[in-house]
Amino acid sequence: MRPSPHGRPRTGSPLQTFALGPLMAALDRVEFGGQDEDAVVEELRRTRGTFGSRSAPAHDGLVSWSVEAFRNYRAAWHAQQAAAAVPCRRPVRSEWKVVHRRDAPDHRGVRRYEQTCWGRRYQSDDGSVREIWLLGHTVPKERPPVVRAAAANVAAFGGSGTPDRVRVIVFGAASPVAEPVLEWTADEIRRRARDEVAPRLIEVVDDTARRTGGDCARCPQTSDCSALPAGDLLPHVPATGGPRRSLSVTDLRYHHDCPARYHLLMQLHIRDAGPAESLPILVGRAVDAALRDRHGAGSPTRRCSPEQPMDAAVAALPEDGRSPAARMLARHSAFCPYPDVDEDDGAARDLVVVHDERLGVVFVAAPDLLYRRSGGWVWRETKTSSRGLRRDLPLLRQFPQLALAVLMLAAGALGGEVTRSRVELEHLRPDGCALEEWNPDDPDVVAEARRIIGDLVVPLLADAAFEATPGRACGSCEVRRWCAPGARHVLRAEGPTA
C-alpha cells in the first residue's frame, strides 16, 4: 500500500464497486466453464459474487440484483439465438481489439492505437457472423450511432479473420429481452468506421482540455491538476483514509437517509423503474428546466418578465401542473438577475468542483444559477413548493447544497472576491416568493456550513458496510426490489392482506 500526499493511505474498497462485475463472472462460469445455471446462482449467493477470487465481495443488494440480471441475460441470450437465422452460440474469451500501427510516430508522438469495446462476445460455428452485446444497468437503451458503429467495427475487425456480418445487441439488466440494434455486413461496417468513427476518434485523442467533474476522483492526475481547485473545506473533520471519492449533496443526503440506498443507487447506479414522479416534483423539474433555458448562454433574451410565453417544459406538464409552474416563473421575474451581471460566461458553468486532498474527496455541486457581479460570485439555488419556508430549522440545514456553496465560495474555488460573493436561496410558490442570502466571508456562516456538511460527511467516510436503515422512504425507494430489510419493512407497514 503506497502512501498518498498528506499521509492518506489509498486502500481498496471493502465492497465491490463495479455493479456488472459479479454478473460478468457468473456468465463466464456458464459460457467458459460449462456450469449449470442454477449452480452458478447458488455460488454467486454463497461467495457474494467473488467466485473464489480476490475481488471485493458484493453488497447483499448487489448480490440480489446480480442474480436477477444473470437470469435475465441468459433468457435474453437464449431467445436471441433461437430467433437468429445464423445463431452465435460460441462465446469468445479473448478481447477483440483493432490495432493501428505506424512506422513512425505521428504528430502526437504515437506509433500504435488500439480500439476495443467492452461487452460479451460471440460468433457462429462457422465464424461467418459475430455478435457483441453491450450491457447496461436498467432497460435496453439506445446508443448513439457512432457508438454502435464503433462496436461493430471492433467486432468485425478486432479478431482473427473477418466475419461476413456483425450484430450489435443491447441488453439492460432489468429486462429479460435484449434488443438487436443493427446487423451490418463487413463492407458496411468498414464504410461507417471511415466516415463516422474515425473522425470522432480523432476528436477524442486530439482533445486535451481539462474538464472537472465527478470523474476527477478516479483520475491519476487529480492531485496535480491545474484545472481542479483545491481546498480544505472541513478542517475539523479527521481524515479516515480509503479510496478517493466524489461526493455531492445528493450523495450525502441519500447516505444520511439510508446507506444501502446510497451505495446501490449512487455508487453502483442500479435502480428499479419505481412509481411515477409526483406532480410537485414534475412541476419543480419543469421550473428548473425553464430557468435553465431562459438563462442559458444561447438564450436571446435572459431577462425574465411575468408576460413571457409559456416555456416548453411547462407546456409538457399535465394540465393541472401548468398553472402552478407558470405562476412560479412569473414570481421569479421579480428576482431575475439579468441583465445586471458582469460576465455572461458565469451562468454557463454547469459544475463547481473542489478537491479536498486531505479527506480524499472531490466535492461536486451543480448551481441552479451562477454569475458574476461587482467582482464577486453569486450562487443561487432555486426551490419550489406550495407552501412557505420552514422557520423551525436553519435553512442551511434544510438545504445542505447552500452550505456546500458557502464552503466552496469561502475556499475561493471560483476566484473573484469572496467579500463580494454571496449564496442565495430563491423560493418560489404559486402565490408568493422569497429570496434569502448568506455571506461566505462571514465566519459564523462558514462555521455553521462546516458543521452541517461535516455532520453528513463523517458517517459516510467511516462507512464500510452500507447497511439498510428501513423507514418511511422504503415505500418509494428505487432499490427496494433488491433490499431484503426494506422489503420486509414495507410488508410490515402494509400489514396483512385479505
Tab-separated table of C-alpha atoms in Angstrom:
chain	number	residue	atom	x	y	z
A	1	MET	CA	0.000	0.000	0.000
A	2	ARG	CA	1.561	3.274	-1.140
A	3	PRO	CA	1.022	6.399	0.962
A	4	SER	CA	-0.570	9.389	-0.704
A	5	PRO	CA	0.054	13.097	-0.130
A	6	HIS	CA	-0.931	14.354	3.340
A	7	GLY	CA	-0.346	10.855	4.722
A	8	ARG	CA	-3.645	9.436	3.458
A	9	PRO	CA	-3.261	5.747	2.582
A	10	ARG	CA	-5.145	4.676	-0.514
A	11	THR	CA	-6.821	1.371	0.241
A	12	GLY	CA	-9.279	-0.600	-1.821
A	13	SER	CA	-12.994	-0.505	-1.194
A	14	PRO	CA	-14.240	-3.272	1.136
A	15	LEU	CA	-17.208	-3.821	-1.199
A	16	GLN	CA	-17.478	-4.433	-4.919
A	17	THR	CA	-17.849	-1.094	-6.690
A	18	PHE	CA	-18.381	-2.394	-10.244
A	19	ALA	CA	-22.039	-3.336	-10.483
A	20	LEU	CA	-21.631	-5.592	-13.521
A	21	GLY	CA	-18.621	-7.444	-12.073
A	22	PRO	CA	-20.493	-10.333	-10.379
A	23	LEU	CA	-22.758	-10.702	-13.431
A	24	MET	CA	-19.796	-10.974	-15.793
A	25	ALA	CA	-18.106	-13.509	-13.516
A	26	ALA	CA	-21.301	-15.592	-13.364
A	27	LEU	CA	-21.648	-15.552	-17.155
A	28	ASP	CA	-18.030	-16.668	-17.503
A	29	ARG	CA	-18.832	-19.668	-15.293
A	30	VAL	CA	-21.603	-20.761	-17.648
A	31	GLU	CA	-20.101	-19.830	-21.014
A	32	PHE	CA	-16.499	-20.909	-20.473
A	33	GLY	CA	-16.790	-23.255	-17.508
A	34	GLY	CA	-19.826	-25.176	-18.691
A	35	GLN	CA	-21.502	-24.938	-15.279
A	36	ASP	CA	-25.220	-25.337	-14.688
A	37	GLU	CA	-27.075	-22.026	-14.344
A	38	ASP	CA	-28.689	-22.944	-11.017
A	39	ALA	CA	-25.310	-23.981	-9.625
A	40	VAL	CA	-23.815	-20.662	-10.702
A	41	VAL	CA	-26.605	-18.751	-8.970
A	42	GLU	CA	-26.010	-20.709	-5.773
A	43	GLU	CA	-22.266	-19.997	-5.942
A	44	LEU	CA	-22.920	-16.313	-6.652
A	45	ARG	CA	-25.009	-16.062	-3.493
A	46	ARG	CA	-22.644	-18.154	-1.374
A	47	THR	CA	-19.483	-16.269	-2.361
A	48	ARG	CA	-21.210	-12.849	-2.616
A	49	GLY	CA	-20.087	-12.568	-6.201
A	50	THR	CA	-16.373	-13.277	-5.716
A	51	PHE	CA	-16.491	-16.888	-7.010
A	52	GLY	CA	-13.348	-17.586	-5.017
A	53	SER	CA	-11.349	-14.695	-6.494
A	54	ARG	CA	-9.638	-11.931	-4.545
A	55	SER	CA	-12.161	-9.330	-5.677
A	56	ALA	CA	-14.172	-7.472	-3.058
A	57	PRO	CA	-17.475	-9.116	-2.036
A	58	ALA	CA	-20.724	-7.611	-3.227
A	59	HIS	CA	-23.269	-5.857	-1.032
A	60	ASP	CA	-26.274	-8.066	-0.300
A	61	GLY	CA	-28.396	-5.820	-2.522
A	62	LEU	CA	-25.940	-6.177	-5.406
A	63	VAL	CA	-25.970	-9.961	-4.955
A	64	SER	CA	-29.766	-9.996	-5.338
A	65	TRP	CA	-29.579	-7.648	-8.308
A	66	SER	CA	-26.855	-9.772	-9.953
A	67	VAL	CA	-28.918	-12.956	-9.614
A	68	GLU	CA	-31.838	-11.273	-11.349
A	69	ALA	CA	-29.574	-9.763	-14.013
A	70	PHE	CA	-27.967	-13.166	-14.647
A	71	ARG	CA	-31.362	-14.829	-15.139
A	72	ASN	CA	-32.460	-12.001	-17.430
A	73	TYR	CA	-29.309	-12.174	-19.510
A	74	ARG	CA	-29.497	-15.906	-20.032
A	75	ALA	CA	-33.170	-15.664	-21.008
A	76	ALA	CA	-32.415	-12.872	-23.474
A	77	TRP	CA	-29.434	-14.726	-24.896
A	78	HIS	CA	-31.377	-17.970	-25.456
A	79	ALA	CA	-34.234	-16.032	-27.097
A	80	GLN	CA	-31.839	-14.170	-29.398
A	81	GLN	CA	-30.101	-17.325	-30.557
A	82	ALA	CA	-33.416	-19.106	-31.158
A	83	ALA	CA	-34.674	-16.231	-33.305
A	84	ALA	CA	-31.461	-15.649	-35.313
A	85	ALA	CA	-31.144	-17.139	-38.800
A	86	VAL	CA	-27.490	-17.837	-38.001
A	87	PRO	CA	-27.046	-18.312	-34.227
A	88	CYS	CA	-23.897	-17.099	-32.475
A	89	ARG	CA	-23.630	-19.688	-29.728
A	90	ARG	CA	-19.861	-19.796	-29.331
A	91	PRO	CA	-18.615	-17.383	-26.626
A	92	VAL	CA	-15.317	-15.653	-27.349
A	93	ARG	CA	-12.994	-15.259	-24.387
A	94	SER	CA	-10.209	-13.134	-25.878
A	95	GLU	CA	-10.846	-9.423	-26.262
A	96	TRP	CA	-11.477	-8.075	-29.751
A	97	LYS	CA	-9.008	-5.327	-30.467
A	98	VAL	CA	-8.471	-3.242	-33.602
A	99	VAL	CA	-4.802	-2.196	-33.811
A	100	HIS	CA	-3.460	0.655	-35.943
A	101	ARG	CA	0.340	0.757	-36.324
A	102	ARG	CA	2.569	3.396	-37.842
A	103	ASP	CA	6.173	3.099	-38.948
A	104	ALA	CA	6.983	6.499	-37.495
A	105	PRO	CA	5.367	8.471	-34.659
A	106	ASP	CA	2.577	10.789	-35.732
A	107	HIS	CA	2.203	14.422	-34.685
A	108	ARG	CA	1.106	13.207	-31.228
A	109	GLY	CA	4.248	11.072	-30.857
A	110	VAL	CA	2.260	7.835	-31.070
A	111	ARG	CA	3.040	4.735	-33.142
A	112	ARG	CA	0.206	2.432	-32.059
A	113	TYR	CA	-3.502	2.918	-31.426
A	114	GLU	CA	-5.949	0.322	-30.163
A	115	GLN	CA	-9.744	0.220	-30.285
A	116	THR	CA	-11.698	-2.089	-28.001
A	117	CYS	CA	-15.297	-2.425	-26.893
A	118	TRP	CA	-16.430	-3.755	-23.529
A	119	GLY	CA	-19.183	-6.374	-23.575
A	120	ARG	CA	-19.905	-10.055	-24.239
A	121	ARG	CA	-18.599	-11.590	-27.474
A	122	TYR	CA	-19.998	-14.471	-29.555
A	123	GLN	CA	-19.644	-15.949	-33.014
A	124	SER	CA	-21.350	-18.567	-35.179
A	125	ASP	CA	-19.917	-22.063	-35.527
A	126	ASP	CA	-18.522	-21.277	-38.981
A	127	GLY	CA	-17.251	-17.823	-37.966
A	128	SER	CA	-19.378	-16.024	-40.583
A	129	VAL	CA	-21.352	-13.995	-38.032
A	130	ARG	CA	-20.290	-12.277	-34.816
A	131	GLU	CA	-22.274	-10.653	-32.034
A	132	ILE	CA	-21.215	-8.096	-29.471
A	133	TRP	CA	-23.546	-7.494	-26.536
A	134	LEU	CA	-23.477	-4.078	-24.876
A	135	LEU	CA	-24.628	-4.288	-21.255
A	136	GLY	CA	-26.421	-1.675	-19.169
A	137	HIS	CA	-27.846	-1.457	-15.664
A	138	THR	CA	-31.553	-0.985	-16.343
A	139	VAL	CA	-33.526	-1.493	-19.570
A	140	PRO	CA	-32.007	-1.636	-23.070
A	141	LYS	CA	-31.066	1.895	-24.053
A	142	GLU	CA	-30.463	3.318	-27.472
A	143	ARG	CA	-26.785	4.063	-28.096
A	144	PRO	CA	-25.525	6.949	-30.241
A	145	PRO	CA	-24.916	5.939	-33.881
A	146	VAL	CA	-21.170	6.442	-33.555
A	147	VAL	CA	-21.080	4.064	-30.557
A	148	ARG	CA	-22.958	1.401	-32.493
A	149	ALA	CA	-20.635	1.807	-35.454
A	150	ALA	CA	-17.528	1.665	-33.244
A	151	ALA	CA	-18.750	-1.520	-31.530
A	152	ALA	CA	-19.479	-3.147	-34.868
A	153	ASN	CA	-16.047	-2.146	-36.165
A	154	VAL	CA	-14.306	-3.791	-33.203
A	155	ALA	CA	-16.374	-6.955	-33.618
A	156	ALA	CA	-15.722	-7.166	-37.347
A	157	PHE	CA	-12.010	-6.374	-37.477
A	158	GLY	CA	-10.786	-6.905	-33.940
A	159	GLY	CA	-10.174	-10.644	-34.041
A	160	SER	CA	-8.512	-13.139	-36.330
A	161	GLY	CA	-10.331	-13.297	-39.654
A	162	THR	CA	-13.252	-11.174	-40.734
A	163	PRO	CA	-16.900	-12.260	-40.486
A	164	ASP	CA	-19.452	-11.642	-43.214
A	165	ARG	CA	-21.880	-9.947	-40.822
A	166	VAL	CA	-21.919	-8.446	-37.333
A	167	ARG	CA	-24.819	-7.983	-34.920
A	168	VAL	CA	-24.785	-5.446	-32.099
A	169	ILE	CA	-27.138	-6.358	-29.242
A	170	VAL	CA	-28.146	-4.053	-26.376
A	171	PHE	CA	-29.052	-5.667	-23.055
A	172	GLY	CA	-30.424	-3.986	-19.943
A	173	ALA	CA	-30.021	-5.953	-16.724
A	174	ALA	CA	-33.578	-5.243	-15.565
A	175	SER	CA	-35.174	-6.818	-18.644
A	176	PRO	CA	-35.128	-10.413	-19.991
A	177	VAL	CA	-35.488	-9.060	-23.530
A	178	ALA	CA	-32.470	-7.803	-25.485
A	179	GLU	CA	-32.776	-5.530	-28.489
A	180	PRO	CA	-30.805	-6.153	-31.689
A	181	VAL	CA	-29.599	-2.707	-32.647
A	182	LEU	CA	-28.105	-3.495	-36.025
A	183	GLU	CA	-26.819	-6.197	-38.346
A	184	TRP	CA	-24.337	-4.987	-40.922
A	185	THR	CA	-22.025	-6.520	-43.487
A	186	ALA	CA	-18.277	-6.122	-43.165
A	187	ASP	CA	-18.242	-3.659	-46.084
A	188	GLU	CA	-20.933	-1.506	-44.460
A	189	ILE	CA	-19.024	-1.510	-41.165
A	190	ARG	CA	-15.801	-0.525	-42.902
A	191	ARG	CA	-17.517	2.414	-44.592
A	192	ARG	CA	-19.138	3.613	-41.367
A	193	ALA	CA	-15.870	3.276	-39.463
A	194	ARG	CA	-14.192	5.511	-42.036
A	195	ASP	CA	-16.954	8.112	-42.244
A	196	GLU	CA	-18.327	8.159	-38.660
A	197	VAL	CA	-15.959	6.506	-36.198
A	198	ALA	CA	-12.560	7.741	-37.382
A	199	PRO	CA	-13.433	11.480	-37.251
A	200	ARG	CA	-14.825	11.088	-33.744
A	201	LEU	CA	-11.770	9.161	-32.548
A	202	ILE	CA	-9.521	11.906	-33.906
A	203	GLU	CA	-11.534	14.480	-31.933
A	204	VAL	CA	-11.149	12.398	-28.775
A	205	VAL	CA	-7.401	11.853	-28.961
A	206	ASP	CA	-6.746	15.459	-30.004
A	207	ASP	CA	-8.842	16.925	-27.194
A	208	THR	CA	-6.507	17.584	-24.276
A	209	ALA	CA	-8.699	20.098	-22.459
A	210	ARG	CA	-9.146	19.563	-18.734
A	211	ARG	CA	-12.768	19.331	-17.600
A	212	THR	CA	-13.520	18.933	-13.934
A	213	GLY	CA	-16.313	16.736	-12.647
A	214	GLY	CA	-17.106	13.648	-10.624
A	215	ASP	CA	-14.635	11.579	-12.660
A	216	CYS	CA	-11.776	13.591	-11.135
A	217	ALA	CA	-11.893	11.200	-8.173
A	218	ARG	CA	-10.658	8.367	-10.413
A	219	CYS	CA	-8.077	10.358	-12.360
A	220	PRO	CA	-4.386	9.724	-11.581
A	221	GLN	CA	-3.617	13.411	-12.190
A	222	THR	CA	-6.110	14.732	-9.639
A	223	SER	CA	-3.539	15.899	-7.107
A	224	ASP	CA	-1.592	17.902	-9.708
A	225	CYS	CA	-4.408	19.098	-11.973
A	226	SER	CA	-4.228	22.823	-12.682
A	227	ALA	CA	-7.942	22.945	-13.573
A	228	LEU	CA	-9.129	21.440	-10.285
A	229	PRO	CA	-9.437	23.893	-7.377
A	230	ALA	CA	-8.190	22.566	-4.047
A	231	GLY	CA	-9.367	23.443	-0.585
A	232	ASP	CA	-9.616	22.140	2.956
A	233	LEU	CA	-13.376	22.566	3.223
A	234	LEU	CA	-13.803	20.704	6.511
A	235	PRO	CA	-10.669	21.281	8.622
A	236	HIS	CA	-12.373	19.881	11.756
A	237	VAL	CA	-13.144	16.513	10.117
A	238	PRO	CA	-10.398	13.888	10.603
A	239	ALA	CA	-9.072	12.064	7.549
A	240	THR	CA	-10.047	8.396	7.503
A	241	GLY	CA	-8.084	7.005	4.567
A	242	GLY	CA	-9.755	4.893	1.937
A	243	PRO	CA	-10.153	5.400	-1.784
A	244	ARG	CA	-10.652	8.868	-3.190
A	245	ARG	CA	-14.300	9.504	-3.973
A	246	SER	CA	-16.549	12.188	-5.398
A	247	LEU	CA	-19.422	13.465	-3.271
A	248	SER	CA	-22.358	15.727	-3.982
A	249	VAL	CA	-25.064	16.877	-1.593
A	250	THR	CA	-27.344	14.296	-3.188
A	251	ASP	CA	-24.848	11.592	-2.200
A	252	LEU	CA	-24.718	12.915	1.343
A	253	ARG	CA	-28.480	13.083	1.721
A	254	TYR	CA	-29.029	9.600	0.330
A	255	HIS	CA	-26.447	8.176	2.731
A	256	HIS	CA	-27.982	10.046	5.645
A	257	ASP	CA	-31.401	8.586	4.829
A	258	CYS	CA	-30.171	5.045	4.084
A	259	PRO	CA	-26.576	3.925	3.457
A	260	ALA	CA	-27.722	0.920	1.401
A	261	ARG	CA	-29.724	3.154	-0.911
A	262	TYR	CA	-26.703	5.438	-1.367
A	263	HIS	CA	-24.394	2.525	-2.184
A	264	LEU	CA	-26.715	0.757	-4.616
A	265	LEU	CA	-28.170	3.807	-6.304
A	266	MET	CA	-25.392	6.391	-6.254
A	267	GLN	CA	-22.263	4.230	-6.282
A	268	LEU	CA	-23.414	1.205	-8.292
A	269	HIS	CA	-26.080	3.022	-10.372
A	270	ILE	CA	-28.690	0.286	-10.186
A	271	ARG	CA	-32.331	1.245	-9.876
A	272	ASP	CA	-35.831	-0.008	-10.391
A	273	ALA	CA	-38.277	1.935	-12.522
A	274	GLY	CA	-40.242	2.780	-9.375
A	275	PRO	CA	-43.507	4.711	-9.193
A	276	ALA	CA	-44.221	7.725	-11.384
A	277	GLU	CA	-42.977	11.042	-10.025
A	278	SER	CA	-45.498	13.121	-8.112
A	279	LEU	CA	-46.944	16.303	-9.591
A	280	PRO	CA	-44.985	18.651	-7.247
A	281	ILE	CA	-41.727	17.009	-8.363
A	282	LEU	CA	-42.703	17.282	-12.029
A	283	VAL	CA	-43.584	20.959	-11.543
A	284	GLY	CA	-40.269	21.640	-9.825
A	285	ARG	CA	-38.332	19.950	-12.631
A	286	ALA	CA	-40.228	21.935	-15.242
A	287	VAL	CA	-39.490	25.236	-13.484
A	288	ASP	CA	-35.807	24.320	-13.235
A	289	ALA	CA	-35.693	23.390	-16.930
A	290	ALA	CA	-37.449	26.604	-17.946
A	291	LEU	CA	-34.999	28.745	-15.982
A	292	ARG	CA	-32.023	26.883	-17.469
A	293	ASP	CA	-33.355	27.539	-20.961
A	294	ARG	CA	-34.021	31.212	-20.208
A	295	HIS	CA	-30.638	31.848	-18.611
A	296	GLY	CA	-28.511	29.613	-20.847
A	297	ALA	CA	-25.668	31.030	-22.894
A	298	GLY	CA	-27.613	30.652	-26.152
A	299	SER	CA	-30.758	32.347	-24.914
A	300	PRO	CA	-31.562	35.505	-26.954
A	301	THR	CA	-33.332	37.213	-24.028
A	302	ARG	CA	-32.351	36.342	-20.484
A	303	ARG	CA	-34.301	38.927	-18.573
A	304	CYS	CA	-37.496	37.252	-17.359
A	305	SER	CA	-40.832	39.038	-17.243
A	306	PRO	CA	-44.259	37.971	-15.961
A	307	GLU	CA	-45.635	38.172	-19.521
A	308	GLN	CA	-43.248	35.665	-21.103
A	309	PRO	CA	-44.862	32.958	-23.261
A	310	MET	CA	-45.265	29.533	-21.727
A	311	ASP	CA	-41.972	27.646	-21.645
A	312	ALA	CA	-41.738	24.306	-23.446
A	313	ALA	CA	-41.012	22.443	-20.212
A	314	VAL	CA	-44.144	23.889	-18.619
A	315	ALA	CA	-46.291	23.148	-21.646
A	316	ALA	CA	-45.256	19.487	-21.395
A	317	LEU	CA	-46.666	19.180	-17.854
A	318	PRO	CA	-50.032	17.598	-17.070
A	319	GLU	CA	-52.791	20.181	-17.284
A	320	ASP	CA	-53.103	20.633	-13.516
A	321	GLY	CA	-49.379	21.385	-13.227
A	322	ARG	CA	-49.060	24.085	-15.880
A	323	SER	CA	-50.739	26.902	-13.981
A	324	PRO	CA	-48.700	26.484	-10.745
A	325	ALA	CA	-45.453	26.279	-12.734
A	326	ALA	CA	-46.314	29.339	-14.827
A	327	ARG	CA	-47.162	31.355	-11.722
A	328	MET	CA	-43.867	30.341	-10.078
A	329	LEU	CA	-41.958	31.506	-13.154
A	330	ALA	CA	-43.867	34.770	-13.113
A	331	ARG	CA	-42.849	35.222	-9.456
A	332	HIS	CA	-39.223	34.601	-10.467
A	333	SER	CA	-39.221	37.698	-12.651
A	334	ALA	CA	-39.016	39.842	-9.503
A	335	PHE	CA	-35.668	38.195	-8.643
A	336	CYS	CA	-34.254	37.568	-12.115
A	337	PRO	CA	-30.701	39.000	-12.071
A	338	TYR	CA	-30.395	39.620	-15.798
A	339	PRO	CA	-29.136	41.704	-17.423
A	340	ASP	CA	-27.270	43.085	-14.404
A	341	VAL	CA	-24.395	40.591	-14.442
A	342	ASP	CA	-20.719	41.192	-15.052
A	343	GLU	CA	-19.874	38.189	-17.252
A	344	ASP	CA	-22.183	36.005	-19.288
A	345	ASP	CA	-19.870	33.004	-19.106
A	346	GLY	CA	-20.507	32.688	-15.386
A	347	ALA	CA	-24.020	31.375	-15.975
A	348	ALA	CA	-22.774	28.711	-18.379
A	349	ARG	CA	-20.818	26.831	-15.708
A	350	ASP	CA	-22.657	23.567	-15.012
A	351	LEU	CA	-20.494	22.200	-12.199
A	352	VAL	CA	-18.304	23.544	-9.443
A	353	VAL	CA	-15.691	21.055	-8.261
A	354	VAL	CA	-13.272	21.287	-5.322
A	355	HIS	CA	-10.697	18.675	-4.353
A	356	ASP	CA	-10.186	18.202	-0.622
A	357	GLU	CA	-6.919	16.267	-0.770
A	358	ARG	CA	-6.709	15.714	2.977
A	359	LEU	CA	-10.096	13.994	3.097
A	360	GLY	CA	-9.670	12.340	-0.284
A	361	VAL	CA	-12.951	13.823	-1.505
A	362	VAL	CA	-13.801	15.592	-4.744
A	363	PHE	CA	-16.816	17.719	-3.861
A	364	VAL	CA	-19.149	18.346	-6.809
A	365	ALA	CA	-22.032	20.832	-6.959
A	366	ALA	CA	-24.359	21.984	-9.735
A	367	PRO	CA	-25.626	25.520	-9.030
A	368	ASP	CA	-29.043	26.419	-10.369
A	369	LEU	CA	-27.635	29.811	-11.344
A	370	LEU	CA	-24.116	31.175	-11.099
A	371	TYR	CA	-22.999	34.579	-12.268
A	372	ARG	CA	-20.534	37.375	-11.525
A	373	ARG	CA	-21.488	40.731	-10.104
A	374	SER	CA	-19.310	43.557	-8.737
A	375	GLY	CA	-16.191	41.378	-8.752
A	376	GLY	CA	-17.733	38.521	-6.785
A	377	TRP	CA	-19.803	35.432	-7.493
A	378	VAL	CA	-23.499	34.968	-6.861
A	379	TRP	CA	-24.513	31.330	-6.384
A	380	ARG	CA	-28.264	30.787	-6.420
A	381	GLU	CA	-30.301	27.701	-5.584
A	382	THR	CA	-33.970	27.728	-6.597
A	383	LYS	CA	-36.602	25.702	-4.744
A	384	THR	CA	-40.298	25.322	-5.489
A	385	SER	CA	-43.154	24.314	-3.212
A	386	SER	CA	-46.781	25.019	-2.469
A	387	ARG	CA	-46.119	26.462	0.990
A	388	GLY	CA	-43.736	28.873	2.683
A	389	LEU	CA	-40.298	28.091	4.060
A	390	ARG	CA	-39.977	26.326	7.388
A	391	ARG	CA	-38.545	28.545	10.093
A	392	ASP	CA	-38.085	25.938	12.840
A	393	LEU	CA	-34.873	24.602	11.242
A	394	PRO	CA	-31.928	26.587	9.824
A	395	LEU	CA	-32.236	26.950	6.079
A	396	LEU	CA	-28.641	25.843	5.525
A	397	ARG	CA	-29.525	22.558	7.222
A	398	GLN	CA	-32.798	22.196	5.330
A	399	PHE	CA	-30.935	22.725	2.055
A	400	PRO	CA	-27.345	21.457	2.504
A	401	GLN	CA	-26.450	22.457	-1.055
A	402	LEU	CA	-26.479	26.036	0.253
A	403	ALA	CA	-23.981	25.077	2.959
A	404	LEU	CA	-21.696	23.410	0.412
A	405	ALA	CA	-21.943	26.511	-1.792
A	406	VAL	CA	-20.836	28.648	1.157
A	407	LEU	CA	-17.797	26.421	1.722
A	408	MET	CA	-16.808	26.357	-1.944
A	409	LEU	CA	-17.029	30.125	-2.317
A	410	ALA	CA	-15.234	30.674	1.007
A	411	ALA	CA	-12.408	28.434	-0.266
A	412	GLY	CA	-12.054	30.605	-3.379
A	413	ALA	CA	-12.979	27.758	-5.731
A	414	LEU	CA	-14.237	30.197	-8.372
A	415	GLY	CA	-11.788	33.010	-7.830
A	416	GLY	CA	-13.129	36.520	-7.570
A	417	GLU	CA	-13.554	38.415	-4.314
A	418	VAL	CA	-15.088	36.359	-1.524
A	419	THR	CA	-16.138	39.519	0.283
A	420	ARG	CA	-18.306	40.459	-2.705
A	421	SER	CA	-19.761	36.979	-3.192
A	422	ARG	CA	-22.955	35.570	-1.784
A	423	VAL	CA	-25.155	32.477	-1.724
A	424	GLU	CA	-28.855	32.871	-2.419
A	425	LEU	CA	-31.971	30.774	-1.946
A	426	GLU	CA	-34.825	31.689	-4.278
A	427	HIS	CA	-38.028	30.094	-3.035
A	428	LEU	CA	-40.926	30.086	-5.492
A	429	ARG	CA	-44.588	29.344	-4.780
A	430	PRO	CA	-47.649	29.861	-6.933
A	431	ASP	CA	-48.797	32.566	-4.506
A	432	GLY	CA	-45.513	34.105	-3.372
A	433	CYS	CA	-41.730	34.115	-3.371
A	434	ALA	CA	-38.756	34.832	-1.131
A	435	LEU	CA	-35.032	35.454	-1.521
A	436	GLU	CA	-32.580	34.624	1.277
A	437	GLU	CA	-28.846	35.473	1.272
A	438	TRP	CA	-25.658	34.285	3.028
A	439	ASN	CA	-22.209	35.822	3.031
A	440	PRO	CA	-19.406	33.255	2.512
A	441	ASP	CA	-16.996	35.714	4.100
A	442	ASP	CA	-18.888	35.649	7.414
A	443	PRO	CA	-17.032	33.382	9.916
A	444	ASP	CA	-20.272	32.422	11.657
A	445	VAL	CA	-21.905	31.406	8.369
A	446	VAL	CA	-18.847	29.362	7.366
A	447	ALA	CA	-18.728	27.665	10.767
A	448	GLU	CA	-22.392	26.684	10.510
A	449	ALA	CA	-21.884	25.383	6.960
A	450	ARG	CA	-18.922	23.289	8.121
A	451	ARG	CA	-20.983	21.751	10.914
A	452	ILE	CA	-23.805	20.883	8.524
A	453	ILE	CA	-21.672	19.327	5.796
A	454	GLY	CA	-19.372	17.707	8.341
A	455	ASP	CA	-22.325	16.015	10.046
A	456	LEU	CA	-23.158	14.407	6.699
A	457	VAL	CA	-19.625	13.623	5.527
A	458	VAL	CA	-18.228	11.984	8.680
A	459	PRO	CA	-20.636	8.988	8.779
A	460	LEU	CA	-20.236	8.398	5.050
A	461	LEU	CA	-16.430	8.385	5.103
A	462	ALA	CA	-16.451	5.956	8.030
A	463	ASP	CA	-18.971	3.584	6.448
A	464	ALA	CA	-17.710	0.300	5.017
A	465	ALA	CA	-20.872	-1.821	5.173
A	466	PHE	CA	-23.655	0.453	3.852
A	467	GLU	CA	-26.352	-1.330	5.782
A	468	ALA	CA	-30.005	-0.567	5.163
A	469	THR	CA	-31.879	1.628	7.631
A	470	PRO	CA	-35.538	0.861	6.853
A	471	GLY	CA	-38.033	3.665	7.296
A	472	ARG	CA	-40.683	5.750	5.588
A	473	ALA	CA	-38.583	6.222	2.450
A	474	CYS	CA	-38.658	2.485	1.712
A	475	GLY	CA	-42.060	2.827	0.069
A	476	SER	CA	-40.655	4.830	-2.852
A	477	CYS	CA	-37.062	3.546	-2.796
A	478	GLU	CA	-35.567	2.834	-6.211
A	479	VAL	CA	-33.589	-0.181	-4.934
A	480	ARG	CA	-36.054	-1.779	-2.505
A	481	ARG	CA	-36.593	-4.590	-5.021
A	482	TRP	CA	-33.164	-5.954	-4.089
A	483	CYS	CA	-33.127	-4.874	-0.436
A	484	ALA	CA	-34.451	-7.543	1.936
A	485	PRO	CA	-34.671	-5.264	5.015
A	486	GLY	CA	-36.544	-2.623	3.039
A	487	ALA	CA	-38.948	-5.149	1.548
A	488	ARG	CA	-39.696	-6.586	4.996
A	489	HIS	CA	-40.294	-3.104	6.395
A	490	VAL	CA	-42.823	-2.251	3.686
A	491	LEU	CA	-44.549	-5.606	4.144
A	492	ARG	CA	-44.923	-4.987	7.877
A	493	ALA	CA	-46.113	-1.425	7.298
A	494	GLU	CA	-48.775	-2.539	4.843
A	495	GLY	CA	-50.000	-5.230	7.246
A	496	PRO	CA	-51.715	-8.485	6.391
A	497	THR	CA	-53.887	-8.603	3.315
A	498	ALA	CA	-57.184	-10.334	2.957
